[in-house]
Coordinates of C-alpha atoms in Angstrom, one line a residue:
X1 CA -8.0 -3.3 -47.0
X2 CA -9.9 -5.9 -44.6
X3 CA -9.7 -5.2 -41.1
X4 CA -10.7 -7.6 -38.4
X5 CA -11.3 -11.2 -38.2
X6 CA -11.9 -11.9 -42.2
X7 CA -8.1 -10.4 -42.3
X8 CA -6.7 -12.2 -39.4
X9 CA -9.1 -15.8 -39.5
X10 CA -6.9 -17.7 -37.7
X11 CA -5.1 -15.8 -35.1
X12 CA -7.0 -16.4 -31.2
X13 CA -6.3 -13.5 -28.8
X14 CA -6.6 -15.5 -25.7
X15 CA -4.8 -15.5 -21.8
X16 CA -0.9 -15.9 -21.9
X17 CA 0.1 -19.2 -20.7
X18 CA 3.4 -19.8 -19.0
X19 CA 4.8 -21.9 -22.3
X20 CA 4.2 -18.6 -24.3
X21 CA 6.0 -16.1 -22.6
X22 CA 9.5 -17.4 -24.2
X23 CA 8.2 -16.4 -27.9
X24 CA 6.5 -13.4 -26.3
X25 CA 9.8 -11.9 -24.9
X26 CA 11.7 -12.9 -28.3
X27 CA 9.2 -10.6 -30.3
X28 CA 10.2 -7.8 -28.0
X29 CA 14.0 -8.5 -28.1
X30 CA 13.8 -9.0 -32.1
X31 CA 12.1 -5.2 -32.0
X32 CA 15.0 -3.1 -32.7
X33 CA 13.3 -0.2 -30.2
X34 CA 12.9 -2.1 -27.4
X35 CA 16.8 -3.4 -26.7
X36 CA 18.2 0.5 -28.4
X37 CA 15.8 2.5 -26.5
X38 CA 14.7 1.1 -23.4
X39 CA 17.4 -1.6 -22.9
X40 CA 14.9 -4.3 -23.0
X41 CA 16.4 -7.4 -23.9
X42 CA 14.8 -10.7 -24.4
X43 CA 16.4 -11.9 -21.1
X44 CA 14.7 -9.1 -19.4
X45 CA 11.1 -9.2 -21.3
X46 CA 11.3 -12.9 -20.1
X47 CA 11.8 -11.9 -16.6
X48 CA 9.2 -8.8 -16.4
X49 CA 6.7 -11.1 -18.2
X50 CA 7.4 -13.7 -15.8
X51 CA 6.8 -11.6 -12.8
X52 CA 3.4 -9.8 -14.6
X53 CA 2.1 -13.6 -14.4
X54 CA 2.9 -14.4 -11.2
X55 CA 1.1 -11.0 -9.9
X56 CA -2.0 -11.8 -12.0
X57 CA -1.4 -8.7 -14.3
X58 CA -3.5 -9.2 -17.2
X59 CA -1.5 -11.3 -20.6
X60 CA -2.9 -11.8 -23.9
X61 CA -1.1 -13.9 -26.3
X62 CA -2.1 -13.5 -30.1
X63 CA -1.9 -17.6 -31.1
X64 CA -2.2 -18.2 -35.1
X65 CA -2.4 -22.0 -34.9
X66 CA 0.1 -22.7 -32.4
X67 CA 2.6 -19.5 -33.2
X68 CA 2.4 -17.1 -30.7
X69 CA 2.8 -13.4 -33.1
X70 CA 2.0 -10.9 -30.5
X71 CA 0.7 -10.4 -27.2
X72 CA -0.5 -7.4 -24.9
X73 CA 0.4 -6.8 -21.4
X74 CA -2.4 -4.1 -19.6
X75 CA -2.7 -3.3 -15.9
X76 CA -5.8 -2.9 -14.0
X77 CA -5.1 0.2 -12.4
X78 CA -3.8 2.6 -15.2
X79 CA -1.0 3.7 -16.9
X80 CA 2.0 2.0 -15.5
X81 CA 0.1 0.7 -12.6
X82 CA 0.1 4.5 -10.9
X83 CA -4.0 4.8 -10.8
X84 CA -6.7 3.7 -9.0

């Protein structure tokens, strides 16, 4: 099975824009774990993923010509921003 960019050609990993963040919290509220387990809605992933921006935390968005189909959200100073 290809792995890598021959799999994925047109998909850009690139910075999260505000205009993304909408279609990034809807993957996450479409994910039955993440409203079941952790009570994270789509109103909520909105709203963290709003507030990550506005610190500067580092976004990725995962763009396949113009449809955003995943993203990453990773903080600077460790796991659940509790390291130096």
């Amino acid at each position: 099975m290809a792995t890598g960019p021959e799999r994925f050609p047109d998909i850009m990993v690139r910075p999260m824009q505000s205009q993304d963040i909408e279609a990034c919290a809807a993957i996450v509220g479409e994910t039955e774990l993440w409203p079941k387990r952790y009570g994270i809605t789509t109103k909520r992933c909105f709203s963290l993923l709003t507030a990550a921006m506005e610190r500067k935390e580092g976004l990725l968005a995962a763009d396949d010509g113009g449809d955003i189909v995943g993203f990453a959200w990773f903080m600077m100073k460790g796991a659940f921003s509790r390291s130096g």
